[in-house]
CSV table of C-alpha atoms in Angstrom, one decimal:
chain,number,residue,atom,x,y,z
A,1,ASP,CA,-7.5,13.5,4.5
A,2,ILE,CA,-10.0,10.6,4.4
A,3,GLN,CA,-9.9,8.7,7.6
A,4,MET,CA,-10.2,4.9,7.4
A,5,THR,CA,-11.3,3.2,10.6
A,6,GLN,CA,-10.9,-0.5,10.8
A,7,SER,CA,-12.4,-2.7,13.4
A,8,PRO,CA,-11.5,-4.7,15.3
A,9,SER,CA,-7.8,-3.8,15.6
A,10,SER,CA,-7.1,-7.4,16.5
A,11,LEU,CA,-8.9,-10.7,16.8
A,12,SER,CA,-8.2,-14.2,17.9
A,13,ALA,CA,-9.8,-17.0,15.8
A,14,SER,CA,-9.4,-20.7,15.1
A,15,VAL,CA,-8.8,-22.5,11.9
A,16,GLY,CA,-12.1,-23.0,10.2
A,17,ASP,CA,-13.7,-19.9,11.7
A,18,ARG,CA,-15.5,-17.2,9.7
A,19,VAL,CA,-13.8,-13.9,10.2
A,20,THR,CA,-15.2,-10.4,9.3
A,21,ILE,CA,-13.4,-7.1,9.4
A,22,THR,CA,-15.1,-3.8,8.9
A,23,CYS,CA,-13.7,-0.6,7.5
A,24,ARG,CA,-15.5,2.8,7.6
A,25,ALA,CA,-14.4,5.8,5.5
A,26,SER,CA,-14.9,9.4,6.7
A,27,GLN,CA,-16.5,10.3,3.3
A,28,ASN,CA,-18.1,8.4,0.4
A,29,ILE,CA,-15.3,6.7,-1.5
A,30,LYS,CA,-17.5,5.3,-4.2
A,31,SER,CA,-16.4,1.6,-3.7
A,32,TYR,CA,-12.7,2.5,-4.4
A,33,LEU,CA,-11.8,0.3,-1.4
A,34,ASN,CA,-9.1,-2.3,-1.4
A,35,TRP,CA,-8.0,-5.0,1.0
A,36,TYR,CA,-4.4,-6.2,1.6
A,37,GLN,CA,-2.8,-9.0,3.6
A,38,GLN,CA,0.6,-8.4,5.2
A,39,LYS,CA,2.7,-11.1,6.9
A,40,PRO,CA,5.7,-10.2,9.1
A,41,GLY,CA,8.7,-9.1,7.1
A,42,ARG,CA,6.8,-9.1,3.8
A,43,ALA,CA,5.2,-6.5,1.6
A,44,PRO,CA,1.4,-6.2,1.6
A,45,ASN,CA,-0.4,-8.4,-0.9
A,46,LEU,CA,-3.6,-7.2,-2.7
A,47,LEU,CA,-6.6,-9.5,-2.0
A,48,ILE,CA,-9.7,-7.5,-3.0
A,49,TYR,CA,-10.0,-4.4,-5.1
A,50,THR,CA,-12.9,-2.0,-5.7
A,51,ALA,CA,-14.7,-3.3,-2.7
A,52,SER,CA,-15.6,-6.8,-4.0
A,53,SER,CA,-13.4,-7.9,-6.9
A,54,LEU,CA,-11.1,-10.8,-6.1
A,55,GLN,CA,-7.5,-10.2,-7.3
A,56,SER,CA,-6.2,-12.9,-9.7
A,57,GLY,CA,-4.7,-15.9,-7.9
A,58,VAL,CA,-6.4,-15.1,-4.5
A,59,PRO,CA,-8.4,-17.9,-3.0
A,60,SER,CA,-12.2,-17.6,-3.1
A,61,ARG,CA,-12.5,-17.9,0.7
A,62,PHE,CA,-11.6,-14.2,0.7
A,63,SER,CA,-14.4,-11.7,-0.1
A,64,GLY,CA,-15.4,-8.1,0.2
A,65,ASN,CA,-18.5,-6.1,0.2
A,66,GLY,CA,-19.8,-2.6,0.8
A,67,SER,CA,-20.5,0.8,-0.7
A,68,GLY,CA,-20.4,4.4,0.2
A,69,THR,CA,-18.6,4.7,3.5
A,70,ASP,CA,-19.0,1.2,5.0
A,71,TYR,CA,-17.2,-1.9,3.8
A,72,THR,CA,-16.6,-5.5,5.1
A,73,PHE,CA,-13.9,-8.1,4.4
A,74,THR,CA,-14.6,-11.8,5.2
A,75,ILE,CA,-12.6,-14.9,5.3
A,76,SER,CA,-15.1,-17.7,5.0
A,77,SER,CA,-13.0,-20.5,6.6
A,78,LEU,CA,-9.8,-19.4,8.2
A,79,ARG,CA,-6.7,-21.4,7.2
A,80,PRO,CA,-3.3,-21.5,9.0
A,81,GLU,CA,-1.7,-19.3,6.4
A,82,ASP,CA,-4.3,-16.6,6.9
A,83,PHE,CA,-2.9,-15.4,10.2
A,84,ALA,CA,-1.6,-12.0,9.3
A,85,THR,CA,-2.5,-8.3,9.4
A,86,TYR,CA,-5.1,-7.0,7.1
A,87,TYR,CA,-5.4,-3.4,5.8
A,88,CYS,CA,-8.2,-1.6,4.0
A,89,GLN,CA,-7.2,1.3,1.7
A,90,GLN,CA,-9.2,4.0,-0.2
A,91,SER,CA,-8.1,5.1,-3.6
A,92,TYR,CA,-10.8,7.6,-4.5
A,93,PHE,CA,-9.2,10.6,-2.9
A,94,THR,CA,-5.6,11.8,-2.6
A,95,PRO,CA,-3.8,11.3,-0.3
A,96,ARG,CA,-4.5,7.6,-0.6
A,97,THR,CA,-5.1,6.4,3.0
A,98,PHE,CA,-5.0,3.1,4.8
A,99,GLY,CA,-6.8,1.7,7.8
A,100,GLN,CA,-4.8,1.1,10.9
A,101,GLY,CA,-4.8,-2.7,10.3
A,102,THR,CA,-6.5,-5.7,11.9
A,103,LYS,CA,-4.2,-8.4,13.2
A,104,VAL,CA,-5.7,-11.9,13.0
A,105,GLU,CA,-4.1,-14.2,15.6
A,106,ILE,CA,-4.4,-17.8,16.4
A,107,LYS,CA,-6.8,-18.6,19.3
B,1,GLN,CA,5.6,-11.4,-14.5
B,2,VAL,CA,6.2,-7.8,-13.5
B,3,GLN,CA,8.7,-7.4,-10.6
B,4,LEU,CA,9.9,-4.3,-8.8
B,5,GLN,CA,13.4,-4.2,-7.5
B,6,GLN,CA,14.3,-1.4,-5.2
B,7,TRP,CA,17.5,-0.1,-3.6
B,8,GLY,CA,19.0,2.9,-1.8
B,9,ALA,CA,20.9,3.9,1.2
B,10,GLY,CA,19.7,2.5,4.5
B,11,LEU,CA,21.3,4.6,7.1
B,12,LEU,CA,21.1,8.4,6.9
B,13,LYS,CA,21.7,11.3,9.3
B,14,PRO,CA,19.2,14.0,10.3
B,15,SER,CA,18.9,16.7,7.6
B,16,GLU,CA,20.2,14.5,4.9
B,17,THR,CA,18.2,13.4,1.8
B,18,LEU,CA,16.8,10.0,1.2
B,19,SER,CA,17.2,8.6,-2.3
B,20,LEU,CA,15.5,5.3,-3.4
B,21,THR,CA,15.1,3.8,-6.8
B,22,CYS,CA,12.7,1.1,-8.0
B,23,VAL,CA,13.3,-0.7,-11.3
B,24,VAL,CA,10.4,-2.3,-13.2
B,25,TYR,CA,11.3,-5.7,-14.7
B,26,GLY,CA,9.0,-7.5,-17.1
B,27,GLY,CA,6.7,-4.6,-17.9
B,28,SER,CA,6.4,-1.0,-19.0
B,29,LEU,CA,6.1,2.2,-17.1
B,30,SER,CA,3.3,3.5,-19.3
B,31,GLY,CA,-0.3,2.8,-18.3
B,32,TYR,CA,0.2,2.7,-14.5
B,33,TYR,CA,0.8,4.9,-11.5
B,34,TRP,CA,4.1,4.3,-9.7
B,35,THR,CA,3.9,4.8,-6.0
B,36,TRP,CA,6.0,5.1,-2.8
B,37,ILE,CA,4.5,3.9,0.5
B,38,ARG,CA,6.2,3.7,3.8
B,39,GLN,CA,5.7,1.9,7.1
B,40,ALA,CA,7.3,3.0,10.3
B,41,PRO,CA,8.4,0.2,12.7
B,42,GLY,CA,5.3,-1.5,14.2
B,43,LYS,CA,3.0,1.0,12.5
B,44,GLY,CA,0.6,1.1,9.6
B,45,LEU,CA,1.0,2.2,6.0
B,46,GLU,CA,1.5,5.7,4.8
B,47,TRP,CA,1.1,6.8,1.1
B,48,ILE,CA,4.0,9.1,0.1
B,49,GLY,CA,3.0,9.9,-3.5
B,50,GLU,CA,2.7,8.6,-7.0
B,51,ILE,CA,3.6,9.5,-10.6
B,52,ASN,CA,2.3,8.5,-14.0
B,53,TYR,CA,4.1,8.5,-17.3
B,54,GLY,CA,3.1,11.8,-18.9
B,55,VAL,CA,1.2,13.1,-15.8
B,56,SER,CA,2.3,15.2,-12.9
B,57,ALA,CA,3.2,13.6,-9.6
B,58,PHE,CA,0.9,13.7,-6.6
B,59,TYR,CA,2.2,13.9,-3.1
B,60,ASN,CA,0.9,13.4,0.4
B,61,PRO,CA,0.4,17.0,1.7
B,62,SER,CA,2.1,16.0,5.0
B,63,LEU,CA,5.3,15.4,3.0
B,64,LYS,CA,4.8,17.6,-0.1
B,65,SER,CA,7.4,20.2,0.7
B,66,ARG,CA,10.2,17.6,1.1
B,67,VAL,CA,9.3,14.9,-1.5
B,68,THR,CA,10.0,14.4,-5.2
B,69,ILE,CA,9.1,11.4,-7.3
B,70,SER,CA,10.4,11.0,-10.8
B,71,LEU,CA,10.5,8.6,-13.7
B,72,ASP,CA,13.4,7.6,-15.9
B,73,THR,CA,11.8,5.9,-18.9
B,74,SER,CA,15.2,5.1,-20.4
B,75,LYS,CA,16.0,2.8,-17.5
B,76,ASN,CA,12.4,1.8,-16.8
B,77,GLN,CA,12.6,3.0,-13.2
B,78,PHE,CA,11.3,5.5,-10.8
B,79,SER,CA,12.8,7.3,-7.8
B,80,LEU,CA,12.0,8.9,-4.5
B,81,ASN,CA,13.8,11.8,-2.9
B,82,LEU,CA,12.9,12.9,0.6
B,83,SER,CA,14.8,15.8,2.0
B,84,SER,CA,15.4,17.3,5.5
B,85,LEU,CA,15.2,13.9,7.2
B,86,THR,CA,14.3,13.4,10.8
B,87,ALA,CA,14.0,10.4,13.0
B,88,ALA,CA,10.3,10.4,12.2
B,89,ASP,CA,11.2,9.4,8.7
B,90,THR,CA,12.7,6.0,9.9
B,91,ALA,CA,10.6,3.4,8.1
B,92,LEU,CA,10.4,0.6,5.6
B,93,TYR,CA,9.9,2.2,2.2
B,94,TYR,CA,8.0,0.3,-0.5
B,95,CYS,CA,7.6,1.0,-4.2
B,96,ALA,CA,4.4,-0.2,-5.7
B,97,ARG,CA,2.4,-0.2,-8.9
B,98,ARG,CA,-1.1,1.2,-8.9
B,99,GLN,CA,-3.6,0.0,-11.5
B,100,TRP,CA,-5.2,2.7,-13.6
B,101,THR,CA,-8.6,1.1,-13.5
B,102,SER,CA,-8.9,-0.5,-10.1
B,103,PHE,CA,-6.8,2.1,-8.4
B,104,ALA,CA,-5.3,-0.7,-6.3
B,105,PHE,CA,-1.6,-1.4,-5.5
B,106,ASP,CA,-1.2,-4.8,-7.2
B,107,ILE,CA,2.6,-5.2,-7.3
B,108,TRP,CA,5.0,-4.3,-4.5
B,109,GLY,CA,8.7,-4.1,-4.1
B,110,HIS,CA,10.4,-6.0,-1.3
B,111,GLY,CA,10.9,-2.8,0.8
B,112,THR,CA,14.0,-0.9,1.9
B,113,MET,CA,14.6,-0.1,5.6
B,114,VAL,CA,15.7,3.4,6.1
B,115,THR,CA,17.0,4.5,9.5
B,116,VAL,CA,17.6,8.2,10.3
B,117,SER,CA,20.0,8.5,13.2
B,118,SER,CA,22.9,10.7,14.2
């Protein structure tokens, strides 16, 4: 299986901060890398697909970048509604695999 | 607006079989992969498997011997069966749609909590 390693596992930040999460795949996943936001008691919500494409309806403060094995996810200016857990996920290989998640908490 | 509505038994005993169904409202089964994903309490997300109209299903090797995903085109729904349950199968089970082109899970059901306990 492809291992997806996210870092950090958690972070504390303030409203207005720039936040960056990294995700490393154990093999080249050819930019088939997606990012999801999950709030407590809710299903995950797709934010970014194929590394850098913004899902329809998602605010532009969310962005993604990367290629090969290394990817980043950025929130340019954190808003109160962004406090949640974020997951990366690769779709190039089966089984599809997720990172362990990054919990973004209020400082 | 495509929506996924899922249901199934929430409390099962060890060795029993889990059966969940996900109905697709507002869209067709064709042209997408239909997926099951689970999340154990306080844990991350685990892909169970997926199926496409007209294509074989693909399963997580860790569950392959126990899992079956099927489509019912007449009812516009898909289902998950997971046999020989243990406490380790206790989780929130989600159905989801995977895009053919982006390969991302763009629409999710609300989740069904399944508890395996004697």
